Amino acid sequence: MSKGVTKQSENYSRWYTDVVQKAELADYSPVKGCMVIRPYGYSIWESLQQTLDRMFKDTGHQNAYFPMFIPQSYLEKEAEHVEGFAPETAVVTHGGGKELDEPLVVRPTSETIIWSMYQKWIGSYRDLPLLINQWANVVRWEMRTRLFLRTTEFLWQEGHTAHATFDEAEEEARRMLEVYRTMAEEYMAIPVLTGIKSESEKFAGAVHTYTIEAMMGDKKALQSGTSHNLGQNFAKAFDVQFQNENNELEYVYATSWGVSTRLVGALIMAHGDDQGLVLPPKLAPHQAVIVPIWRNDDQKAEVMEAVDNIASPLREKDVRVHVDDRETVTPGFKFNDWEMKGVPLRIEIGPRDVENDQAVLVRRLTREKATLSMDEVTSTVPDILEDIQQTMFDRALKFREDNTLTTTDYDELREFIDNDSGFVLAPWDGTGETEEKVKDDTRATIRCIPFDGPEVEDGAEDPVSGKPAKHWVYYSRAY
RNA sequence: CGGGGCAUAGCGCAGUCCGGUUAGCGCGCCUGCUUUGGGAGCAGGAGGUCCCCAGUUCGAAUCUGGGUGCCCCGACCA
């Protein structure tokens, strides 16, 4: 195995697959398009899961689990939904050696089976709102796959809620998008654009789709989470009505929202560098790794004692510390290994340090080295981790801002996109034709109509069609 | 599905054009000794249906025919 990874500047997508494999996040599986998530990669997913799960519970949601197999007829009940998902489903036709009476679709998403159950569970306004989330795997038969970013099977969470009014559903969809924004920005240290999807990009079966969009290291966009106001579409398809306070029957209003293991891909591409992965302290499985250094057994005993004198108090302060006491590899190997794996902080302790009652701290993000006294180490590590977390977010935000063009000129837009220079904020007339033309010309799509975009001034025109502009939108090439 | 490429040790490859002893190299792996502050050194060792099937030949990793799998590039997508 060669030592480093392909440089980002040389070939970004090779850099990405190199990092995934060398940081031992995932491996290719025998089944085309599927992947094996290795322990280190899975522990990152667990960090994301734990953080999100707490946020879901804090906003009143409960977890449940629905089956992976869905009767094919269910998927067909909502017209837009079946049109959107039928081409990418896996279908089970046989079980126990016999052909099934009705084929079973392996869920590409669970709206249909969940709403078939909500039909049984919801009768009155007193049953609402119903706020359920599930952690699950789903299968979508994609043409082209990439580790974490798009695999045939992936892990995700999907929230499915039922409400008495459209406004309440709308509020829920926006609330959960805000949860995702918080997750991305405050935990993953990835700034995101929040906004609404255009008609062509919205979820099959939704009234509105809201999204968080992040900029990756190659300046392409990654849709990192979506939240949908489904209106009454699924309630009508599955005949889910409730009696309101006036004893009238009304269809239920729905939302759904999800993020997936794609977030791991977002972490890799938003922060990674030519040394490998760079993880934000709040989500890193190991926040600090201690590398002991010794020449002989006497030194080893001294050094390990000093290591414990640092590791224990740090753990008491809830710092996730890992002591790398492997004897089969050299310290130099360990340095590179943990840098590849993105551990935010490395603490080196050798005989010289023991003698001087000090330790060497190295930050992964900046590779900045500092020598601190043992006491300082235990007292300042939490602050250092917090500082790294903030610095990572600030860097990513500056990167996005430096690579975003605001323009009303189509030639400028095209040139910018053609040079892979990032996001373009431009006025849009709101038509699918314009959107399509930009896509044909540049391969860029409308990522979202941002919530906090500029006001459209009177007389402002769409640079493509010349028609009156309705919104400012972000265009970008995307994963 | 269209276009291009590849298949030889765990991984990455050479050998194939022009058939000929026991199929090599690097990394990794195992054993021992010496090492250990930025990917250690030396010595020894293990490991192969050369993708599959058929054919040509005294002889096939190498030539011929068929098949299979994978990768990359384009049309769909969290």
Coordinates of C-alpha atoms (C1' of nucleotides) in Angstrom, one line a residue:
Chain A
M1 CA 0.0 0.0 0.0
S2 CA 1.4 3.4 -1.0
K3 CA 1.9 5.9 1.8
G4 CA -0.2 9.0 1.1
V5 CA -3.3 9.8 -0.8
T6 CA -3.7 11.4 -4.2
K7 CA -3.4 15.2 -3.9
Q8 CA -6.7 17.1 -4.1
S9 CA -5.3 19.4 -6.8
E10 CA -4.3 16.4 -8.9
N11 CA -7.6 14.5 -8.9
Y12 CA -10.2 15.4 -6.3
S13 CA -12.4 12.3 -6.7
R14 CA -9.4 10.0 -6.4
W15 CA -8.3 11.9 -3.4
Y16 CA -11.8 11.2 -1.9
T17 CA -11.8 7.5 -2.5
D18 CA -8.2 7.2 -1.3
V19 CA -9.2 9.0 2.0
V20 CA -12.2 6.8 2.5
Q21 CA -10.1 3.7 2.1
K22 CA -6.9 4.7 3.9
A23 CA -8.7 6.2 6.8
E24 CA -10.5 2.9 7.0
L25 CA -14.0 4.5 6.8
A26 CA -15.4 2.1 4.2
D27 CA -14.6 -0.6 1.7
Y28 CA -16.1 -1.8 -1.5
S29 CA -18.5 -4.7 -1.2
P30 CA -18.9 -7.8 -3.4
V31 CA -22.2 -6.3 -4.5
K32 CA -22.0 -3.5 -7.1
G33 CA -22.9 -0.1 -5.7
C34 CA -22.9 -1.2 -2.1
M35 CA -20.3 -0.5 0.6
V36 CA -19.1 -1.9 3.8
I37 CA -18.9 0.7 6.5
R38 CA -15.8 -0.1 8.6
P39 CA -15.6 0.4 12.4
Y40 CA -13.9 3.8 12.2
G41 CA -16.4 5.1 9.6
Y42 CA -19.3 3.6 11.5
S43 CA -18.2 5.3 14.7
I44 CA -18.4 8.7 12.9
W45 CA -21.9 7.7 11.8
E46 CA -22.7 6.8 15.4
S47 CA -21.6 10.3 16.5
L48 CA -23.9 11.9 14.0
Q49 CA -26.7 9.6 15.0
Q50 CA -26.4 10.3 18.7
T51 CA -26.3 14.0 18.1
L52 CA -29.3 14.0 15.8
D53 CA -31.3 11.5 17.9
R54 CA -31.0 13.8 20.9
M55 CA -32.2 16.8 18.9
F56 CA -35.1 14.8 17.5
K57 CA -36.2 13.7 21.1
D58 CA -35.7 17.3 22.3
T59 CA -38.2 18.4 19.6
G60 CA -40.8 15.9 20.7
H61 CA -40.2 13.0 18.3
Q62 CA -40.2 9.3 19.1
N63 CA -38.4 6.5 17.3
A64 CA -40.2 3.5 15.8
Y65 CA -39.4 0.9 13.1
F66 CA -41.3 0.0 10.0
P67 CA -40.6 -3.0 7.7
M68 CA -38.1 -2.9 4.9
F69 CA -40.5 -4.6 2.4
I70 CA -43.4 -2.6 1.0
P71 CA -46.2 -4.1 -1.1
Q72 CA -45.6 -2.9 -4.7
S73 CA -49.2 -1.5 -4.9
Y74 CA -48.5 0.8 -1.9
L75 CA -45.8 2.6 -3.8
E76 CA -48.2 3.2 -6.7
K77 CA -50.8 5.0 -4.6
E78 CA -49.3 8.5 -4.9
A79 CA -48.9 9.4 -8.5
E80 CA -45.8 11.7 -8.3
H81 CA -44.2 9.5 -5.8
V82 CA -44.4 6.3 -7.9
E83 CA -43.1 8.2 -10.9
G84 CA -40.2 9.5 -8.9
F85 CA -39.2 6.2 -7.2
A86 CA -40.3 3.3 -9.4
P87 CA -37.3 3.5 -11.7
E88 CA -34.9 3.1 -8.9
T89 CA -36.5 0.4 -6.7
A90 CA -35.3 -3.2 -6.1
V91 CA -38.2 -5.6 -6.1
V92 CA -38.4 -9.0 -4.4
T93 CA -40.5 -11.5 -6.5
H94 CA -39.7 -14.7 -4.7
G95 CA -39.6 -15.9 -1.1
G96 CA -39.1 -19.3 0.4
G97 CA -38.6 -20.7 -3.1
K98 CA -42.0 -19.6 -4.3
E99 CA -43.1 -16.7 -6.4
L100 CA -44.9 -14.1 -4.3
D101 CA -48.5 -13.2 -5.1
E102 CA -47.6 -9.5 -4.9
P103 CA -44.0 -8.4 -5.5
L104 CA -42.4 -6.6 -2.5
V105 CA -40.5 -3.4 -3.1
V106 CA -37.4 -2.8 -0.9
R107 CA -38.1 0.6 0.6
P108 CA -36.5 3.5 -1.2
T109 CA -38.2 5.7 1.5
S110 CA -41.0 4.8 3.8
E111 CA -43.8 7.3 3.3
T112 CA -46.2 4.7 1.8
I113 CA -45.9 2.0 4.4
I114 CA -45.9 4.5 7.2
W115 CA -49.0 6.3 6.0
S116 CA -50.8 2.9 5.5
M117 CA -50.2 2.5 9.3
Y118 CA -51.2 6.1 10.1
Q119 CA -54.5 5.3 8.5
K120 CA -55.1 2.9 11.4
W121 CA -53.7 5.1 14.1
I122 CA -55.2 8.4 13.4
G123 CA -58.9 9.1 13.9
S124 CA -59.2 12.3 15.8
Y125 CA -57.5 15.6 16.2
R126 CA -56.5 14.3 19.6
D127 CA -54.2 11.8 17.9
L128 CA -52.3 14.7 16.4
P129 CA -49.6 15.7 16.0
L130 CA -48.0 12.3 15.5
L131 CA -44.2 12.7 15.5
I132 CA -42.2 9.6 14.5
N133 CA -38.7 9.0 13.3
Q134 CA -37.0 5.9 12.2
W135 CA -33.4 4.9 11.8
A136 CA -33.2 2.5 8.8
N137 CA -31.5 1.4 5.7
V138 CA -33.0 2.1 2.3
V139 CA -32.2 0.9 -1.3
R140 CA -32.2 3.0 -4.4
W141 CA -30.9 1.4 -7.6
E142 CA -28.6 4.2 -8.8
M143 CA -26.8 4.2 -12.1
R144 CA -23.6 5.5 -10.7
T145 CA -22.4 5.1 -7.1
R146 CA -19.8 6.7 -4.9
L147 CA -18.8 5.7 -1.4
F148 CA -21.0 7.4 1.2
L149 CA -22.3 10.0 -1.4
R150 CA -24.5 7.7 -3.4
T151 CA -24.6 4.0 -2.7
T152 CA -27.3 1.5 -3.6
E153 CA -28.1 0.8 0.0
F154 CA -27.6 3.6 2.6
L155 CA -28.3 4.3 6.2
W156 CA -30.4 7.3 7.2
Q157 CA -33.1 8.5 9.4
E158 CA -36.5 9.5 8.2
G159 CA -39.0 11.5 10.2
H160 CA -42.7 11.2 9.3
T161 CA -45.1 13.5 11.0
A162 CA -48.9 14.0 10.8
H163 CA -50.6 17.3 11.6
A164 CA -54.0 18.9 11.8
T165 CA -53.3 21.9 9.7
F166 CA -51.1 22.9 6.7
D167 CA -49.5 25.6 8.8
E168 CA -48.5 23.2 11.5
A169 CA -46.9 20.9 8.9
E170 CA -45.1 23.8 7.4
E171 CA -43.8 24.8 10.8
E172 CA -42.6 21.3 11.5
A173 CA -40.9 21.0 8.1
R174 CA -39.0 24.3 8.8
R175 CA -38.3 23.3 12.4
M176 CA -36.6 20.1 11.3
L177 CA -34.6 21.9 8.6
E178 CA -33.4 24.2 11.3
V179 CA -32.3 21.1 13.3
Y180 CA -30.3 20.0 10.3
R181 CA -28.8 23.4 9.9
T182 CA -27.7 23.3 13.6
M183 CA -26.3 19.8 13.1
A184 CA -24.3 20.9 10.1
E185 CA -23.0 24.2 11.4
E186 CA -22.5 23.7 15.1
Y187 CA -21.4 20.0 15.1
M188 CA -20.1 19.3 11.7
A189 CA -18.6 22.8 11.3
I190 CA -20.0 23.0 7.8
P191 CA -21.8 26.2 6.9
V192 CA -25.0 25.5 4.9
L193 CA -27.3 27.4 2.7
T194 CA -30.9 26.9 3.7
G195 CA -33.8 27.3 1.3
I196 CA -36.5 25.8 -0.8
K197 CA -36.1 23.5 -3.8
S198 CA -37.4 24.4 -7.2
E199 CA -40.3 22.4 -8.7
S200 CA -38.0 20.1 -10.6
E201 CA -35.7 19.4 -7.7
K202 CA -38.3 18.8 -5.0
F203 CA -39.2 15.4 -3.5
A204 CA -41.6 13.2 -5.5
G205 CA -44.9 13.7 -3.7
A206 CA -44.1 16.9 -1.7
V207 CA -45.7 20.3 -1.8
H208 CA -42.5 22.0 -0.7
T209 CA -39.0 20.6 -0.2
Y210 CA -36.5 22.5 2.0
T211 CA -32.8 21.8 1.8
I212 CA -29.5 22.4 3.4
E213 CA -26.7 22.8 0.8
A214 CA -23.0 22.7 1.6
M215 CA -19.9 23.6 -0.4
M216 CA -17.3 20.8 -0.8
G217 CA -13.6 21.2 -1.1
D218 CA -13.9 21.1 -4.9
K219 CA -16.5 23.9 -4.8
K220 CA -19.3 21.6 -5.8
A221 CA -22.6 21.6 -3.8
L222 CA -23.7 18.7 -1.7
Q223 CA -27.4 18.4 -0.8
S224 CA -26.9 17.4 2.8
G225 CA -30.4 17.1 4.2
T226 CA -34.0 17.7 3.1
S227 CA -37.3 18.4 4.8
H228 CA -40.6 18.1 3.0
N229 CA -44.0 19.6 3.6
L230 CA -46.1 16.8 2.0
G231 CA -49.4 18.6 2.3
Q232 CA -52.3 16.2 2.1
N233 CA -50.9 14.1 -0.8
F234 CA -50.1 11.0 1.2
A235 CA -53.2 11.4 3.5
K236 CA -55.4 11.4 0.3
A237 CA -53.5 8.4 -1.2
F238 CA -53.9 6.4 2.0
D239 CA -57.2 7.9 3.1
V240 CA -56.0 9.2 6.4
Q241 CA -58.7 11.5 7.8
F242 CA -59.3 12.8 11.2
Q243 CA -62.2 14.4 13.0
N244 CA -61.5 18.0 13.9
E245 CA -62.9 19.9 16.9
N246 CA -66.0 20.8 14.9
N247 CA -66.7 17.1 14.2
E248 CA -65.7 17.5 10.6
L249 CA -63.6 14.9 8.6
E250 CA -60.4 16.3 7.2
Y251 CA -57.3 14.9 5.5
V252 CA -54.2 14.9 7.6
Y253 CA -51.2 17.1 6.8
A254 CA -47.8 15.5 6.6
T255 CA -44.1 16.1 6.7
S256 CA -41.0 13.9 6.1
W257 CA -37.3 14.7 6.6
G258 CA -34.1 12.9 6.4
V259 CA -30.3 12.9 6.4
S260 CA -28.1 9.9 5.5
T261 CA -24.6 8.5 5.7
R262 CA -24.0 11.0 2.9
L263 CA -23.2 13.3 5.8
V264 CA -20.0 11.3 6.4
G265 CA -19.0 12.2 2.8
A266 CA -19.8 15.8 3.6
L267 CA -17.4 15.8 6.5
I268 CA -14.7 14.3 4.4
M269 CA -15.0 16.7 1.5
A270 CA -15.7 19.9 3.5
H271 CA -12.7 19.6 5.8
G272 CA -10.2 17.0 4.4
D273 CA -6.8 17.9 3.0
D274 CA -3.8 16.2 1.4
Q275 CA -2.9 14.5 4.7
G276 CA -6.4 12.9 4.8
L277 CA -9.4 13.4 7.0
V278 CA -9.9 16.3 9.3
L279 CA -12.7 15.8 11.8
P280 CA -14.5 18.4 13.9
P281 CA -13.8 17.8 17.6
K282 CA -17.5 17.6 18.5
L283 CA -18.0 14.5 16.3
A284 CA -14.5 12.9 16.2
P285 CA -14.6 9.4 17.7
H286 CA -11.2 10.3 19.3
Q287 CA -10.8 14.0 20.1
A288 CA -7.2 13.5 21.2
V289 CA -4.8 10.7 20.6
I290 CA -1.7 10.3 22.9
V291 CA 1.4 8.8 21.3
P292 CA 3.9 7.6 23.8
I293 CA 7.5 7.4 22.8
W294 CA 10.3 5.3 24.5
R295 CA 13.5 3.5 23.8
N296 CA 13.7 0.9 26.5
D297 CA 11.5 -0.7 29.2
D298 CA 12.6 1.8 31.9
Q299 CA 11.6 4.7 29.7
K300 CA 8.4 2.9 28.8
A301 CA 7.3 2.7 32.4
E302 CA 8.0 6.3 33.0
V303 CA 6.3 7.5 29.9
M304 CA 3.2 5.4 30.4
E305 CA 2.8 6.7 33.9
A306 CA 2.9 10.3 32.5
V307 CA 0.5 9.3 29.8
D308 CA -2.0 8.1 32.4
N309 CA -1.5 11.3 34.4
I310 CA -2.8 13.2 31.4
A311 CA -5.3 10.7 30.0
S312 CA -7.2 10.3 33.2
P313 CA -7.9 13.9 34.1
L314 CA -8.8 14.6 30.4
R315 CA -11.3 11.8 30.5
E316 CA -12.8 13.2 33.6
K317 CA -13.4 16.4 31.7
D318 CA -15.3 14.3 29.0
V319 CA -12.5 14.5 26.5
R320 CA -12.5 11.4 24.3
V321 CA -8.9 10.4 24.6
H322 CA -7.2 7.4 22.9
V323 CA -3.8 6.1 24.0
D324 CA -2.0 4.5 21.0
D325 CA 0.2 2.1 22.8
R326 CA 0.8 -0.2 19.9
E327 CA 4.3 -1.6 20.0
T328 CA 4.4 -2.9 16.5
V329 CA 4.6 0.4 14.7
T330 CA 6.9 3.4 15.2
P331 CA 5.8 6.8 16.5
G332 CA 6.3 8.3 13.1
F333 CA 3.9 5.8 11.6
K334 CA 1.3 6.7 14.3
F335 CA 1.6 10.4 13.5
N336 CA 0.7 9.8 9.9
D337 CA -1.9 7.2 10.7
W338 CA -3.9 9.5 13.0
E339 CA -3.5 12.4 10.7
M340 CA -5.1 10.3 8.0
K341 CA -7.9 9.5 10.3
G342 CA -8.5 13.2 11.1
V343 CA -8.0 13.1 14.9
P344 CA -8.2 16.8 15.9
L345 CA -5.4 16.8 18.5
R346 CA -2.3 14.7 19.0
I347 CA -0.4 14.6 22.3
E348 CA 3.2 13.3 22.1
I349 CA 4.9 12.2 25.3
G350 CA 8.5 10.9 25.3
P351 CA 11.4 10.7 27.8
R352 CA 12.4 14.3 27.2
D353 CA 8.9 15.4 28.1
V354 CA 8.7 13.3 31.2
E355 CA 12.0 14.9 32.3
N356 CA 10.7 18.4 31.8
D357 CA 7.1 17.7 32.9
Q358 CA 5.7 18.7 29.6
A359 CA 4.0 17.3 26.5
V360 CA 3.9 18.3 22.8
L361 CA 0.5 19.1 21.3
V362 CA -0.1 19.1 17.6
R363 CA -3.3 20.3 15.9
R364 CA -4.5 18.3 13.0
L365 CA -6.1 21.2 11.2
T366 CA -3.1 23.6 11.1
R367 CA -0.4 21.1 12.1
E368 CA 0.7 23.7 14.6
K369 CA 3.0 22.3 17.4
A370 CA 3.1 23.6 20.9
T371 CA 5.0 22.4 24.0
L372 CA 3.0 22.7 27.2
S373 CA 3.5 21.8 30.8
M374 CA 1.5 18.7 31.9
D375 CA -0.8 20.9 34.0
E376 CA -1.5 23.2 31.1
V377 CA -2.3 20.2 28.9
T378 CA -5.0 19.0 31.2
S379 CA -6.5 22.4 31.8
T380 CA -6.4 23.8 28.2
V381 CA -7.2 20.8 26.0
P382 CA -11.0 21.4 26.2
D383 CA -10.5 25.0 25.2
I384 CA -8.2 24.0 22.3
L385 CA -10.8 21.6 21.0
E386 CA -13.4 24.3 21.1
D387 CA -11.1 26.6 19.3
I388 CA -10.4 24.0 16.6
Q389 CA -14.2 23.5 16.2
Q390 CA -14.7 27.2 15.6
T391 CA -11.7 27.6 13.4
M392 CA -13.0 24.8 11.1
F393 CA -16.4 26.5 10.7
D394 CA -14.8 29.9 10.1
R395 CA -12.5 28.4 7.4
A396 CA -15.3 26.6 5.7
L397 CA -17.5 29.7 5.7
K398 CA -14.7 31.9 4.3
F399 CA -14.1 29.3 1.6
R400 CA -17.7 29.3 0.5
E401 CA -17.9 33.1 0.5
D402 CA -14.7 33.4 -1.5
N403 CA -16.1 31.0 -4.0
T404 CA -19.6 32.5 -4.5
L405 CA -20.4 34.9 -7.3
T406 CA -23.3 37.2 -7.2
T407 CA -24.2 38.3 -10.8
T408 CA -27.0 39.4 -13.1
D409 CA -25.0 38.6 -16.2
Y410 CA -25.4 35.2 -17.9
D411 CA -22.0 35.2 -19.6
E412 CA -20.4 35.7 -16.2
L413 CA -22.5 33.0 -14.7
R414 CA -21.5 30.5 -17.4
E415 CA -17.8 31.3 -17.3
F416 CA -17.8 31.0 -13.5
I417 CA -19.5 27.6 -13.5
D418 CA -17.4 26.4 -16.4
N419 CA -14.2 27.2 -14.5
D420 CA -15.5 25.2 -11.5
S421 CA -15.4 28.3 -9.4
G422 CA -18.3 27.6 -7.1
F423 CA -21.8 28.9 -6.3
V424 CA -23.5 31.6 -8.3
L425 CA -26.3 33.7 -6.8
A426 CA -28.5 35.1 -9.6
P427 CA -32.0 36.3 -10.3
W428 CA -34.5 33.7 -11.6
D429 CA -37.8 34.0 -13.4
G430 CA -39.2 31.0 -11.7
T431 CA -39.7 28.9 -14.8
G432 CA -38.6 25.4 -15.5
E433 CA -37.4 26.3 -19.0
T434 CA -34.8 28.7 -17.7
E435 CA -33.6 26.2 -15.1
E436 CA -33.4 23.5 -17.8
K437 CA -31.4 25.8 -20.1
V438 CA -28.8 26.6 -17.5
K439 CA -28.5 22.9 -16.8
D440 CA -28.0 22.1 -20.5
D441 CA -25.5 25.0 -20.9
T442 CA -23.4 24.5 -17.7
R443 CA -24.4 21.2 -15.9
A444 CA -25.3 23.5 -12.9
T445 CA -28.7 23.2 -11.2
I446 CA -30.6 25.4 -8.9
R447 CA -29.6 24.2 -5.5
C448 CA -32.1 26.3 -3.7
I449 CA -34.1 29.5 -3.4
P450 CA -32.4 30.8 -0.2
F451 CA -34.5 32.0 2.7
D452 CA -32.2 34.9 3.3
G453 CA -31.5 35.8 -0.3
P454 CA -31.5 39.4 -1.6
E455 CA -34.7 41.2 -2.3
V456 CA -35.7 41.2 -6.0
E457 CA -35.8 44.8 -7.1
D458 CA -38.4 46.3 -9.3
G459 CA -37.6 45.7 -12.9
A460 CA -35.0 43.0 -12.2
E461 CA -34.6 40.5 -15.0
D462 CA -33.6 36.9 -15.2
P463 CA -30.2 36.9 -17.0
V464 CA -31.1 33.9 -19.0
S465 CA -34.6 34.7 -20.3
G466 CA -34.8 38.4 -19.7
K467 CA -38.2 37.9 -18.1
P468 CA -39.0 39.6 -14.8
A469 CA -37.1 37.9 -11.9
K470 CA -39.0 36.3 -9.0
H471 CA -36.2 35.2 -6.7
W472 CA -32.5 35.1 -6.3
V473 CA -31.3 31.5 -6.5
Y474 CA -28.1 29.6 -6.1
Y475 CA -26.8 27.7 -9.1
S476 CA -24.0 25.1 -8.8
R477 CA -22.8 21.9 -10.0
A478 CA -23.6 19.3 -7.5
Y479 CA -23.0 15.7 -6.3
Chain B
rC1 C1' -27.9 1.6 -22.2
rG2 C1' -23.7 4.1 -25.6
rG3 C1' -18.0 5.0 -25.7
rG4 C1' -13.1 3.6 -23.6
rG5 C1' -10.0 0.5 -20.5
rC6 C1' -8.6 -3.6 -17.3
rA7 C1' -8.5 -8.8 -15.3
rU8 C1' -1.3 -12.3 -13.1
rA9 C1' 0.1 -13.4 -4.6
rG10 C1' -3.8 -9.6 0.4
rC11 C1' -3.0 -4.7 -2.5
rG12 C1' -0.4 -2.2 -6.7
rC13 C1' 1.9 -3.8 -11.1
rA14 C1' 5.8 -6.2 -14.9
rG15 C1' 5.8 -10.3 -18.1
rU16 C1' 1.6 -11.0 -23.2
rC17 C1' 3.4 -7.8 -29.1
rC18 C1' 7.3 -12.2 -31.0
rG19 C1' 4.4 -19.3 -27.1
rG20 C1' 9.7 -22.5 -24.4
rU21 C1' 13.1 -24.3 -17.8
rU22 C1' 11.1 -23.4 -11.3
rA23 C1' 6.0 -16.8 -13.5
rG24 C1' 8.7 -12.0 -11.3
rC25 C1' 8.9 -6.9 -8.7
rG26 C1' 7.2 -3.2 -4.9
rC27 C1' 4.1 -2.8 -0.6
rG28 C1' 1.8 -5.7 3.0
rC29 C1' 2.1 -10.4 6.0
rC30 C1' 5.0 -14.2 9.3
rU31 C1' 9.9 -15.3 12.4
rG32 C1' 14.3 -13.4 14.7
rC33 C1' 17.7 -9.6 16.1
rU34 C1' 18.6 -4.4 16.2
rU35 C1' 15.3 -0.1 16.5
rU36 C1' 11.4 3.8 18.1
rG37 C1' 10.7 12.4 18.8
rG38 C1' 7.5 12.3 11.3
rG39 C1' 5.5 6.3 7.5
rA40 C1' 12.6 1.9 10.8
rG41 C1' 16.9 -1.6 9.2
rC42 C1' 19.0 -6.3 8.3
rA43 C1' 18.4 -11.6 7.7
rG44 C1' 15.2 -15.6 6.8
rG45 C1' 10.2 -17.2 5.3
rA46 C1' 4.9 -18.0 3.8
rG47 C1' 1.7 -16.9 -0.1
rG48 C1' -0.4 -18.2 -7.3
rU49 C1' -7.1 -22.3 -10.4
rC50 C1' -2.0 -16.2 -14.4
rC51 C1' -10.9 -14.3 -14.5
rC52 C1' -13.8 -18.8 -16.7
rC53 C1' -14.7 -22.3 -20.8
rA54 C1' -13.3 -24.3 -25.4
rG55 C1' -9.7 -24.5 -29.4
rU56 C1' -4.6 -24.3 -31.9
rU57 C1' 0.3 -26.5 -30.4
rC58 C1' 5.2 -31.2 -28.5
rG59 C1' 4.4 -27.0 -25.1
rA60 C1' -0.3 -21.4 -23.6
rA61 C1' -0.2 -16.1 -18.5
rU62 C1' 1.3 -15.3 -23.8
rC63 C1' -2.2 -17.1 -30.0
rU64 C1' -7.8 -17.9 -31.6
rG65 C1' -13.1 -18.0 -30.4
rG66 C1' -16.9 -17.5 -26.8
rG67 C1' -18.4 -16.0 -21.9
rU68 C1' -18.0 -13.4 -17.1
rG69 C1' -16.6 -9.6 -13.8
rC70 C1' -14.8 -4.8 -12.6
rC71 C1' -13.2 0.4 -13.4
rC72 C1' -13.6 5.2 -16.0
rC73 C1' -16.5 8.8 -19.1
rG74 C1' -21.9 10.3 -20.6
rA75 C1' -28.2 10.1 -19.7
rC76 C1' -31.1 9.4 -13.3
rC77 C1' -30.3 10.7 -7.9
rA78 C1' -30.1 11.6 -0.6

